Amino acid sequence: MVGIKEIDITCLGEVLVDMFPAEIGRRLTEVSSFRPVPGGAPANVA
């Protein structure tokens, strides 16, 4: 078709961030920091 421009589209699903303790083997009340990791329903891409 004349005059129609092609474009790329990326569709992302819901992206959540899981917060994991930075220190393994400790209770949550004893942990001093957490590290964010993409998770939950990690970016479903179509």
mmCIF file of C-alpha atoms in Angstrom:
data_model
loop_
_atom_site.group_PDB
_atom_site.id
_atom_site.type_symbol
_atom_site.label_atom_id
_atom_site.label_comp_id
_atom_site.label_asym_id
_atom_site.label_seq_id
_atom_site.Cartn_x
_atom_site.Cartn_y
_atom_site.Cartn_z
ATOM 1 C CA MET A 1 0.000 0.000 0.000
ATOM 2 C CA VAL A 2 1.242 3.443 -0.833
ATOM 3 C CA GLY A 3 1.758 5.980 1.958
ATOM 4 C CA ILE A 4 1.482 3.490 4.840
ATOM 5 C CA LYS A 5 4.493 3.320 7.115
ATOM 6 C CA GLU A 6 5.491 0.081 8.877
ATOM 7 C CA ILE A 7 6.137 0.298 12.611
ATOM 8 C CA ASP A 8 7.181 -2.251 15.237
ATOM 9 C CA ILE A 9 5.032 -2.538 18.343
ATOM 10 C CA THR A 10 5.947 -4.396 21.528
ATOM 11 C CA CYS A 11 3.149 -5.244 23.963
ATOM 12 C CA LEU A 12 4.063 -5.854 27.603
ATOM 13 C CA GLY A 13 1.922 -7.561 30.188
ATOM 14 C CA GLU A 14 1.843 -6.552 33.821
ATOM 15 C CA VAL A 15 5.340 -6.132 35.257
ATOM 16 C CA LEU A 16 5.772 -6.486 39.007
ATOM 17 C CA VAL A 17 8.857 -6.081 41.156
ATOM 18 C CA ASP A 18 9.618 -8.726 43.785
ATOM 19 C CA MET A 19 11.705 -7.566 46.722
ATOM 20 C CA PHE A 20 14.112 -10.321 47.812
ATOM 21 C CA PRO A 21 16.226 -10.142 50.967
ATOM 22 C CA ALA A 22 19.828 -9.280 50.125
ATOM 23 C CA GLU A 23 21.005 -11.602 52.918
ATOM 24 C CA ILE A 24 20.213 -15.314 52.649
ATOM 25 C CA GLY A 25 19.474 -17.424 55.718
ATOM 26 C CA ARG A 26 18.206 -14.598 57.944
ATOM 27 C CA ARG A 27 14.721 -13.740 59.178
ATOM 28 C CA LEU A 28 12.961 -10.882 57.401
ATOM 29 C CA THR A 29 13.108 -8.872 60.621
ATOM 30 C CA GLU A 30 16.926 -9.238 60.637
ATOM 31 C CA VAL A 31 17.587 -8.309 57.001
ATOM 32 C CA SER A 32 19.114 -4.875 56.437
ATOM 33 C CA SER A 33 18.251 -4.500 52.735
ATOM 34 C CA PHE A 34 16.251 -5.948 49.859
ATOM 35 C CA ARG A 35 17.023 -6.205 46.149
ATOM 36 C CA PRO A 36 14.362 -5.565 43.500
ATOM 37 C CA VAL A 37 13.898 -8.299 40.881
ATOM 38 C CA PRO A 38 11.375 -8.275 38.005
ATOM 39 C CA GLY A 39 8.876 -10.971 38.866
ATOM 40 C CA GLY A 40 5.260 -11.737 39.518
ATOM 41 C CA ALA A 41 4.053 -11.907 35.945
ATOM 42 C CA PRO A 42 7.393 -10.886 34.407
ATOM 43 C CA ALA A 43 6.815 -8.820 31.277
ATOM 44 C CA ASN A 44 4.878 -11.108 28.987
ATOM 45 C CA VAL A 45 5.895 -9.947 25.521
ATOM 46 C CA ALA A 46 3.762 -10.394 22.424
#
